[in-house]
Amino acid sequence: MSKALTKLPCRNHLLNGTGVLTVYRDPIPPKKPAPGQPGLRSDFVPIEPELFIAILTDNRILAFNGHVDLGTGIRTSLTQITAEELDVNVSSVNMVLGDPRDVPNQGATIASASIQITAVPLRKAAAQAKQFLLSLASEHFSLPIDALEVTEGKIKVKQTPERQISYGELINEKRFDLLLDESTEVKSSSEYRIVGRSASRVDIPAKAVGNLAFVHDMRVQGMLHGKVVRPPYTGRDSGAFIGNSLIKIHTDSISDIPGIVDIVVLGDFIGIVAEREENAVKAAQQLKVDWKPIPDLPDMKDLETTMRTRPSKLRRLKQNGDTEKALQDSAKTLNRSYIWAYNLHASIGPSCGLANYTDDTLKIWSGTQNPHSLRADLSKLMDMDEALIDVIRMEASGCYGRNCADDVCADAALLSRAVGYPVRVQLSREQEHGWEPKGAAQLIDISGGLNAEGGLSAYHFRTRYPSNDAPTLALLLTGKISGEDRVFEMGDRTAVPPYDYPAMDIACHDTAPIVRSSWLRGVSALPNSFAHECFIDELSNEAEADPIQYRLKNMSDKRPKALIEALSKQYQWQPQVAAQNIKPNSNGRFEGRGFAYAHYVHSAFPGFGAAFAACTIDLEVDSNSGEILIKRVIIAQDAGLMVNPAGVRHQVHGNVIQAISRCIKENTEFSNQGVTSLEWGSYPIINFTELPEIELVLINRPDEPPLGVGESTSLPIPPAIANALFDATGVRFYETPFTPDKVRSRLQSANFSSGRG
């Protein structure tokens, strides 16, 4: 948290003081508590305005957004948007993110929606504030508004610019409150002077000089240290045994460790509080605990069978034409299944939280991606009204989805209440890897066909996504909520292909979770796009067509076609049928090129689209070892208006690197009891020496609305790798990750010969 943010006026002054102009929205009143649940989200939750803009008499500007910056740089982009509409310098804006008491509830920071969706009311609020201040200045100067102009927060008379007044002087010691007007007009792209230009990250200077920013570094007076002892069912959150498996703890097993303050036991929740962290760590490792036998997981080595046999409910998404008849009438049909492995979020820094429970109030310092939901969960866990819970959002290790950030805060809250002191809880690497909600595995079945001319005829698509929303762990372990199956309808992201199949039948099997899982970058859209793009690539080969030309021929949307053509030009793509020149190079490896396109469509079906993305990949594969060397990636993206092009470039690079890692390396392993990928040796990620050359083709459309870029360019990477492997070997790959063992095994099963030429 920067020094500037620590000196901001209190919320009471912003809501009730003088010398303030605010733009606000009336909040949605809290729901009444359910019968039998007194004190949860009750009428005591304050009904206060949700602020978007506050301008103070000293010319400071506060801007509020309900999302948080997970390392993606949205604090910088949101600051640019605000400064643009108010015609002030970026340095004049303090961007307030995340803290539920301060910011509007705009949902979790997910689905690349921060700039695309939640920035819209902020932008309109800033424009509305400027228009109101211009009206005040018009009265002040006794001139029409069109005789005035704004420069760096000062309103000047155009003809005599020495006549000027600042925003703060106009506000003076008065108070102005403006209800957000969603119809407010904002600037056109031709007027931009800040938006659309690369800007340095506003959060970096404070971090560079060591200012407090990360929750891991937070300390308070009187703080104790907590460690949790998790049950043996590592990474599982459904089943009757959840929260009901503890038999006994042997307190005498840690009697030799000094400074133990308390051992807290609630259901299957066990926490140890100590005066010093190293003693808490030792006690957690040494404590002897008896557990009931745990039911075995299904066979996680055979993910396909396991996913097919899980309880599910078919949800139809889109039907065009008679797909069954179209398949029967097709000249050529293909039936394929694609398997996506479980992935870890694999946050480099294990999650940390700090809680202080005093006088029936609770203060939490957290790295959560969703402070409002965390506060609601803590309300349920602690039997407290939300009004008494303060969540202070700080930065944490990157997650790109739901890691253990909320879980560790709930742990800290329970321990702080038990001992009456602030308690800091830091998870171990093993606990973070083991218990963080996994990016869900996925199974996709596709049947498709070609007509006699090699054109598309039909597409039958079914996807299985065994996931829930990963309830906060302490709620399950303490028995506050049951371990029943919770089926989450998130398997439908980008389920509809981007190609013009005359007949389509698209549906999702909403599948009960197998292990604790939740959203990870790309959610179900990543595996769905993997299947779509591998399948269309195979169809193009059956039609004896170039992969890019075939896609363009079967795509009617001009915008992605323009993106693909720009990428093709950058690559200098020469059309040819894939896998026509399979022979080893001078190093004895086989070279291939692959292409894929994807449009990330998120939120509840039918959802809305984020940025468009396409990529080419050049790689080499060693047929003897199975090792893949990715040499060159060209990634193209159309994100509409790019608020901060530098930030967009950073996001695209991050997408590419993480997607490559997930596709060729990352695979969560399980025993019959739970997760066994508990350290980096068993869950390798890509390292710096393995990074390919990455080229960017960013389409600038300043007159189009901004589209989310946090996930879109992940989607085409895995299928482009798979398609490049086919071009290199003539063998199709249907299951991630493409580890050397899997590649070698697949080539052997396909009778691939390293001597082909």
Short mmCIF file of C-alpha atoms in Angstrom, two decimals, residues 67-435:
data_model
loop_
_atom_site.label_atom_id
_atom_site.label_comp_id
_atom_site.label_asym_id
_atom_site.label_seq_id
_atom_site.Cartn_x
_atom_site.Cartn_y
_atom_site.Cartn_z
CA HIS A 67 -12.01 -5.43 -8.22
CA VAL A 68 -8.45 -5.99 -7.03
CA ASP A 69 -5.10 -5.98 -8.80
CA LEU A 70 -3.80 -9.54 -8.90
CA GLY A 71 -0.59 -8.43 -10.58
CA THR A 72 -2.29 -7.69 -13.88
CA GLY A 73 -1.81 -3.92 -13.63
CA ILE A 74 -5.48 -2.92 -13.53
CA ARG A 75 -4.73 -0.28 -10.89
CA THR A 76 -2.71 1.55 -13.53
CA SER A 77 -5.31 1.18 -16.29
CA LEU A 78 -8.19 2.24 -14.04
CA THR A 79 -6.16 5.26 -12.96
CA GLN A 80 -5.64 6.17 -16.62
CA ILE A 81 -9.37 5.89 -17.35
CA THR A 82 -10.24 8.14 -14.42
CA ALA A 83 -7.58 10.73 -15.23
CA GLU A 84 -8.67 10.78 -18.87
CA GLU A 85 -12.30 11.59 -18.17
CA LEU A 86 -11.48 14.17 -15.49
CA ASP A 87 -8.68 15.79 -17.54
CA VAL A 88 -6.16 15.54 -14.73
CA ASN A 89 -2.69 14.08 -14.43
CA VAL A 90 -2.45 10.40 -13.53
CA SER A 91 -0.51 11.38 -10.40
CA SER A 92 -3.60 13.22 -9.10
CA VAL A 93 -5.66 10.04 -8.86
CA ASN A 94 -5.58 7.63 -5.91
CA MET A 95 -7.10 4.33 -7.07
CA VAL A 96 -8.83 2.48 -4.23
CA LEU A 97 -9.38 -1.22 -4.86
CA GLY A 98 -10.84 -4.15 -3.02
CA ASP A 99 -11.68 -3.17 0.56
CA PRO A 100 -15.41 -4.02 0.95
CA ARG A 101 -16.16 -1.04 3.20
CA ASP A 102 -14.75 1.37 0.65
CA VAL A 103 -15.50 0.06 -2.83
CA PRO A 104 -18.64 -0.99 -4.69
CA ASN A 105 -19.47 -4.68 -4.77
CA GLN A 106 -18.74 -5.55 -8.40
CA GLY A 107 -18.16 -9.24 -7.89
CA ALA A 108 -15.01 -11.31 -7.91
CA THR A 109 -11.93 -10.29 -9.87
CA ILE A 110 -12.38 -12.98 -12.48
CA ALA A 111 -13.18 -13.51 -16.15
CA SER A 112 -11.06 -10.62 -17.44
CA ALA A 113 -13.95 -8.32 -16.59
CA SER A 114 -12.18 -5.47 -14.77
CA ILE A 115 -11.50 -3.19 -17.75
CA GLN A 116 -14.24 -4.58 -19.96
CA ILE A 117 -17.11 -4.43 -17.45
CA THR A 118 -16.43 -2.93 -14.02
CA ALA A 119 -14.49 0.05 -15.36
CA VAL A 120 -17.54 1.34 -17.25
CA PRO A 121 -19.39 2.93 -14.30
CA LEU A 122 -16.11 4.41 -13.03
CA ARG A 123 -15.48 6.02 -16.40
CA LYS A 124 -19.02 7.42 -16.51
CA ALA A 125 -18.74 8.67 -12.92
CA ALA A 126 -15.54 10.56 -13.73
CA ALA A 127 -17.14 12.12 -16.82
CA GLN A 128 -20.22 13.04 -14.81
CA ALA A 129 -18.11 14.72 -12.13
CA LYS A 130 -16.28 16.80 -14.73
CA GLN A 131 -19.52 17.89 -16.37
CA PHE A 132 -20.92 18.96 -13.02
CA LEU A 133 -17.77 20.90 -12.18
CA LEU A 134 -17.98 22.61 -15.56
CA SER A 135 -21.51 23.69 -14.70
CA LEU A 136 -20.24 25.16 -11.41
CA ALA A 137 -17.47 26.95 -13.28
CA SER A 138 -20.00 28.29 -15.78
CA GLU A 139 -21.85 29.93 -12.91
CA HIS A 140 -18.59 31.14 -11.37
CA PHE A 141 -17.41 32.86 -14.56
CA SER A 142 -20.92 33.75 -15.80
CA LEU A 143 -20.03 32.12 -19.11
CA PRO A 144 -21.50 29.23 -21.08
CA ILE A 145 -19.80 25.86 -20.68
CA ASP A 146 -18.59 25.86 -24.29
CA ALA A 147 -16.52 28.95 -23.46
CA LEU A 148 -14.53 26.88 -20.94
CA GLU A 149 -11.91 24.15 -21.15
CA VAL A 150 -10.23 21.81 -18.66
CA THR A 151 -6.49 21.30 -18.38
CA GLU A 152 -4.88 19.27 -15.61
CA GLY A 153 -7.77 19.71 -13.22
CA LYS A 154 -8.19 23.43 -13.81
CA ILE A 155 -11.11 24.98 -15.66
CA LYS A 156 -10.04 27.93 -17.80
CA VAL A 157 -11.75 30.52 -19.90
CA LYS A 158 -10.71 29.74 -23.47
CA GLN A 159 -10.28 33.34 -24.55
CA THR A 160 -8.51 34.43 -21.38
CA PRO A 161 -6.82 31.32 -19.96
CA GLU A 162 -5.33 33.26 -17.06
CA ARG A 163 -8.88 33.21 -15.67
CA GLN A 164 -8.99 29.77 -14.16
CA ILE A 165 -10.22 27.84 -11.14
CA SER A 166 -9.33 24.38 -9.83
CA TYR A 167 -11.76 21.60 -9.03
CA GLY A 168 -11.01 21.94 -5.33
CA GLU A 169 -11.66 25.68 -5.34
CA LEU A 170 -15.05 25.09 -6.96
CA ILE A 171 -15.95 22.55 -4.31
CA ASN A 172 -14.64 24.82 -1.53
CA GLU A 173 -16.12 23.77 1.81
CA LYS A 174 -19.39 22.64 0.27
CA ARG A 175 -20.64 19.13 -0.32
CA PHE A 176 -21.97 17.73 -3.58
CA ASP A 177 -23.35 14.21 -4.06
CA LEU A 178 -24.22 13.00 -7.55
CA LEU A 179 -26.18 9.82 -8.16
CA LEU A 180 -24.41 7.90 -10.92
CA ASP A 181 -26.03 8.58 -14.28
CA GLU A 182 -25.39 5.58 -16.54
CA SER A 183 -26.35 7.65 -19.60
CA THR A 184 -23.44 10.06 -19.15
CA GLU A 185 -21.46 10.54 -22.34
CA VAL A 186 -17.75 9.87 -22.20
CA LYS A 187 -14.91 11.00 -24.44
CA SER A 188 -14.48 9.73 -27.96
CA SER A 189 -11.19 8.10 -28.90
CA SER A 190 -10.12 11.21 -30.85
CA GLU A 191 -10.01 13.13 -27.56
CA TYR A 192 -7.78 10.68 -25.66
CA ARG A 193 -4.49 11.94 -24.32
CA ILE A 194 -3.91 9.35 -21.58
CA VAL A 195 -5.95 6.29 -22.51
CA GLY A 196 -4.38 4.31 -25.33
CA ARG A 197 -0.83 5.29 -24.37
CA SER A 198 1.57 3.05 -22.51
CA ALA A 199 1.91 3.97 -18.86
CA SER A 200 4.28 2.77 -16.16
CA ARG A 201 2.76 0.72 -13.38
CA VAL A 202 1.66 3.03 -10.56
CA ASP A 203 2.31 0.36 -7.93
CA ILE A 204 5.96 -0.31 -8.76
CA PRO A 205 7.67 2.77 -7.20
CA ALA A 206 6.43 1.99 -3.69
CA LYS A 207 7.48 -1.65 -4.03
CA ALA A 208 10.89 -0.68 -5.37
CA VAL A 209 11.71 1.23 -2.19
CA GLY A 210 10.31 -1.44 0.12
CA ASN A 211 7.01 0.11 1.16
CA LEU A 212 4.51 -2.28 2.67
CA ALA A 213 2.44 -3.88 -0.11
CA PHE A 214 2.25 -7.64 0.43
CA VAL A 215 0.14 -9.34 3.08
CA HIS A 216 3.07 -11.66 3.85
CA ASP A 217 4.96 -8.66 5.24
CA MET A 218 2.14 -7.34 7.42
CA ARG A 219 2.84 -7.21 11.17
CA VAL A 220 0.77 -5.82 14.06
CA GLN A 221 1.54 -5.35 17.73
CA GLY A 222 1.01 -8.42 19.89
CA MET A 223 0.81 -10.74 16.87
CA LEU A 224 1.04 -14.49 17.39
CA HIS A 225 1.72 -17.17 14.77
CA GLY A 226 -0.64 -19.91 13.70
CA LYS A 227 -0.19 -23.09 11.72
CA VAL A 228 -2.88 -25.48 10.59
CA VAL A 229 -2.84 -29.26 10.53
CA ARG A 230 -4.92 -30.42 7.59
CA PRO A 231 -6.80 -33.73 7.36
CA PRO A 232 -5.35 -36.64 5.36
CA TYR A 233 -7.90 -36.23 2.53
CA THR A 234 -5.62 -33.69 0.83
CA GLY A 235 -7.36 -31.50 -1.72
CA ARG A 236 -10.81 -33.02 -1.36
CA ASP A 237 -13.95 -31.13 -0.38
CA SER A 238 -16.91 -33.41 -1.10
CA GLY A 239 -18.12 -36.52 0.71
CA ALA A 240 -19.72 -37.38 4.02
CA PHE A 241 -16.29 -37.71 5.65
CA ILE A 242 -15.47 -34.01 5.13
CA GLY A 243 -15.42 -32.36 8.54
CA ASN A 244 -16.19 -35.68 10.28
CA SER A 245 -12.94 -37.62 10.25
CA LEU A 246 -11.01 -36.52 13.33
CA ILE A 247 -10.76 -39.07 16.14
CA LYS A 248 -8.24 -37.60 18.56
CA ILE A 249 -5.26 -35.29 18.88
CA HIS A 250 -2.39 -36.15 21.21
CA THR A 251 -1.43 -32.89 22.87
CA ASP A 252 1.44 -34.52 24.73
CA SER A 253 3.19 -35.11 21.40
CA ILE A 254 4.17 -31.40 21.31
CA SER A 255 4.65 -30.81 25.05
CA ASP A 256 8.39 -30.31 24.53
CA ILE A 257 7.92 -27.32 22.23
CA PRO A 258 8.06 -23.94 24.04
CA GLY A 259 5.69 -21.03 23.52
CA ILE A 260 2.56 -22.95 22.47
CA VAL A 261 -0.41 -20.72 23.28
CA ASP A 262 -3.32 -22.92 22.21
CA ILE A 263 -4.44 -25.85 20.09
CA VAL A 264 -7.77 -25.06 18.46
CA VAL A 265 -9.96 -27.97 17.34
CA LEU A 266 -13.32 -27.52 15.58
CA GLY A 267 -14.53 -30.59 13.69
CA ASP A 268 -11.68 -31.49 11.33
CA PHE A 269 -10.08 -28.07 11.75
CA ILE A 270 -6.88 -28.12 13.80
CA GLY A 271 -4.83 -25.00 14.39
CA ILE A 272 -1.83 -24.36 16.60
CA VAL A 273 -0.99 -20.89 17.94
CA ALA A 274 2.49 -20.12 19.20
CA GLU A 275 4.51 -17.10 20.23
CA ARG A 276 7.11 -17.75 17.53
CA GLU A 277 6.52 -18.96 13.98
CA GLU A 278 9.24 -21.61 13.98
CA ASN A 279 7.69 -23.22 17.05
CA ALA A 280 4.26 -23.22 15.43
CA VAL A 281 5.79 -24.88 12.35
CA LYS A 282 7.51 -27.54 14.46
CA ALA A 283 4.36 -28.22 16.46
CA ALA A 284 2.24 -28.62 13.33
CA GLN A 285 4.72 -31.12 11.95
CA GLN A 286 5.08 -33.02 15.23
CA LEU A 287 1.48 -33.13 16.47
CA LYS A 288 0.16 -36.70 16.48
CA VAL A 289 -3.41 -36.96 15.20
CA ASP A 290 -5.71 -39.98 14.79
CA TRP A 291 -8.06 -39.94 11.82
CA LYS A 292 -10.80 -42.24 10.64
CA PRO A 293 -10.19 -44.24 7.46
CA ILE A 294 -10.87 -42.11 4.40
CA PRO A 295 -12.80 -43.44 1.38
CA ASP A 296 -10.63 -43.83 -1.69
CA LEU A 297 -10.75 -41.51 -4.65
CA PRO A 298 -11.84 -43.03 -7.96
CA ASP A 299 -9.06 -44.00 -10.35
CA MET A 300 -7.25 -40.72 -11.10
CA LYS A 301 -4.87 -42.48 -13.48
CA ASP A 302 -7.83 -43.12 -15.77
CA LEU A 303 -9.33 -39.63 -15.84
CA GLU A 304 -11.49 -40.38 -18.86
CA THR A 305 -13.38 -43.21 -17.21
CA THR A 306 -13.58 -41.37 -13.90
CA MET A 307 -15.08 -38.26 -15.50
CA ARG A 308 -17.54 -40.29 -17.55
CA THR A 309 -18.83 -42.11 -14.48
CA ARG A 310 -19.27 -39.07 -12.24
CA PRO A 311 -22.87 -37.93 -11.61
CA SER A 312 -23.80 -35.23 -14.10
CA LYS A 313 -26.72 -33.39 -15.62
CA LEU A 314 -26.86 -32.62 -19.33
CA ARG A 315 -27.46 -28.95 -20.11
CA ARG A 316 -28.15 -28.12 -23.73
CA LEU A 317 -26.58 -24.90 -24.94
CA LYS A 318 -27.14 -24.51 -28.67
CA GLN A 319 -28.81 -26.54 -31.41
CA ASN A 320 -28.90 -25.69 -35.11
CA GLY A 321 -30.44 -28.08 -37.60
CA ASP A 322 -30.69 -31.85 -37.37
CA THR A 323 -27.17 -32.76 -36.28
CA GLU A 324 -27.80 -36.50 -36.08
CA LYS A 325 -29.07 -36.65 -39.66
CA ALA A 326 -26.30 -34.33 -40.88
CA LEU A 327 -23.72 -36.69 -39.39
CA GLN A 328 -25.39 -39.69 -41.02
CA ASP A 329 -25.36 -37.92 -44.39
CA SER A 330 -21.73 -36.75 -44.10
CA ALA A 331 -19.18 -38.06 -46.57
CA LYS A 332 -16.62 -38.28 -43.76
CA THR A 333 -17.11 -38.33 -40.00
CA LEU A 334 -14.66 -38.14 -37.10
CA ASN A 335 -15.27 -39.06 -33.45
CA ARG A 336 -12.71 -37.70 -31.03
CA SER A 337 -12.26 -37.31 -27.28
CA TYR A 338 -9.97 -34.76 -25.64
CA ILE A 339 -8.70 -34.86 -22.06
CA TRP A 340 -7.40 -31.89 -20.11
CA ALA A 341 -5.41 -32.62 -16.93
CA TYR A 342 -5.87 -31.11 -13.49
CA ASN A 343 -3.64 -28.04 -13.09
CA LEU A 344 -2.42 -26.21 -10.02
CA HIS A 345 -2.58 -22.45 -9.66
CA ALA A 346 0.90 -23.00 -8.23
CA SER A 347 1.27 -19.61 -6.59
CA ILE A 348 4.99 -19.02 -6.08
CA GLY A 349 4.35 -17.68 -2.57
CA PRO A 350 2.10 -19.82 -0.33
CA SER A 351 -0.96 -17.97 0.91
CA CYS A 352 -0.88 -15.85 4.06
CA GLY A 353 -3.49 -14.09 6.17
CA LEU A 354 -3.62 -12.02 9.35
CA ALA A 355 -6.65 -11.69 11.62
CA ASN A 356 -7.43 -9.64 14.72
CA TYR A 357 -10.60 -10.53 16.62
CA THR A 358 -11.43 -8.02 19.38
CA ASP A 359 -14.66 -7.09 21.15
CA ASP A 360 -16.81 -9.04 18.68
CA THR A 361 -15.26 -7.31 15.68
CA LEU A 362 -12.91 -8.86 13.16
CA LYS A 363 -10.21 -7.27 11.03
CA ILE A 364 -8.59 -9.32 8.27
CA TRP A 365 -5.55 -8.51 6.15
CA SER A 366 -5.88 -10.62 3.03
CA GLY A 367 -4.63 -11.29 -0.49
CA THR A 368 -8.09 -12.45 -1.62
CA GLN A 369 -9.36 -11.91 -5.15
CA ASN A 370 -12.88 -11.42 -3.83
CA PRO A 371 -13.06 -9.38 -0.61
CA HIS A 372 -16.86 -9.13 -0.59
CA SER A 373 -17.36 -12.89 -0.80
CA LEU A 374 -14.64 -13.49 1.78
CA ARG A 375 -16.42 -11.16 4.19
CA ALA A 376 -19.69 -13.06 3.63
CA ASP A 377 -17.96 -16.40 4.27
CA LEU A 378 -16.33 -15.08 7.43
CA SER A 379 -19.73 -13.87 8.57
CA LYS A 380 -21.08 -17.40 8.27
CA LEU A 381 -18.00 -19.02 9.80
CA MET A 382 -17.79 -16.70 12.80
CA ASP A 383 -21.54 -16.14 13.34
CA MET A 384 -20.91 -12.41 12.97
CA ASP A 385 -22.67 -9.69 11.11
CA GLU A 386 -20.78 -8.47 8.07
CA ALA A 387 -20.86 -4.94 9.43
CA LEU A 388 -18.46 -6.07 12.14
CA ILE A 389 -15.94 -7.56 9.71
CA ASP A 390 -13.31 -5.44 8.00
CA VAL A 391 -11.35 -7.00 5.13
CA ILE A 392 -8.22 -5.06 4.23
CA ARG A 393 -7.06 -6.22 0.84
CA MET A 394 -3.31 -6.34 0.32
CA GLU A 395 -1.25 -7.81 -2.48
CA ALA A 396 -0.22 -11.43 -2.56
CA SER A 397 1.41 -13.98 -4.81
CA GLY A 398 -0.17 -14.30 -8.26
CA CYS A 399 -2.95 -16.84 -8.58
CA TYR A 400 -5.01 -16.20 -11.78
CA GLY A 401 -7.91 -17.89 -10.07
CA ARG A 402 -8.96 -19.28 -6.71
CA ASN A 403 -5.99 -20.31 -4.58
CA CYS A 404 -5.80 -20.61 -0.77
CA ALA A 405 -5.93 -16.85 -0.06
CA ASP A 406 -9.45 -17.02 1.40
CA ASP A 407 -8.83 -20.29 3.25
CA VAL A 408 -5.84 -18.98 5.17
CA CYS A 409 -7.78 -15.88 6.27
CA ALA A 410 -10.54 -18.06 7.69
CA ASP A 411 -7.89 -20.10 9.51
CA ALA A 412 -6.44 -16.94 11.02
CA ALA A 413 -9.88 -15.68 12.06
CA LEU A 414 -10.71 -18.85 13.98
CA LEU A 415 -7.35 -18.84 15.75
CA SER A 416 -7.50 -15.15 16.64
CA ARG A 417 -10.95 -15.57 18.16
CA ALA A 418 -9.72 -18.53 20.20
CA VAL A 419 -6.71 -16.78 21.74
CA GLY A 420 -7.86 -13.14 21.77
CA TYR A 421 -4.77 -11.84 19.95
CA PRO A 422 -3.88 -11.05 16.34
CA VAL A 423 -2.77 -14.23 14.57
CA ARG A 424 -0.81 -14.53 11.35
CA VAL A 425 -1.11 -17.81 9.41
CA GLN A 426 1.32 -18.71 6.65
CA LEU A 427 0.65 -21.91 4.73
CA SER A 428 3.46 -24.27 3.81
CA ARG A 429 4.32 -25.13 0.23
CA GLU A 430 2.82 -28.59 0.72
CA GLN A 431 -0.44 -27.12 2.03
CA GLU A 432 -0.72 -24.59 -0.79
CA HIS A 433 -0.10 -27.19 -3.50
CA GLY A 434 -2.25 -29.81 -1.83
CA TRP A 435 -5.29 -27.79 -0.81
#
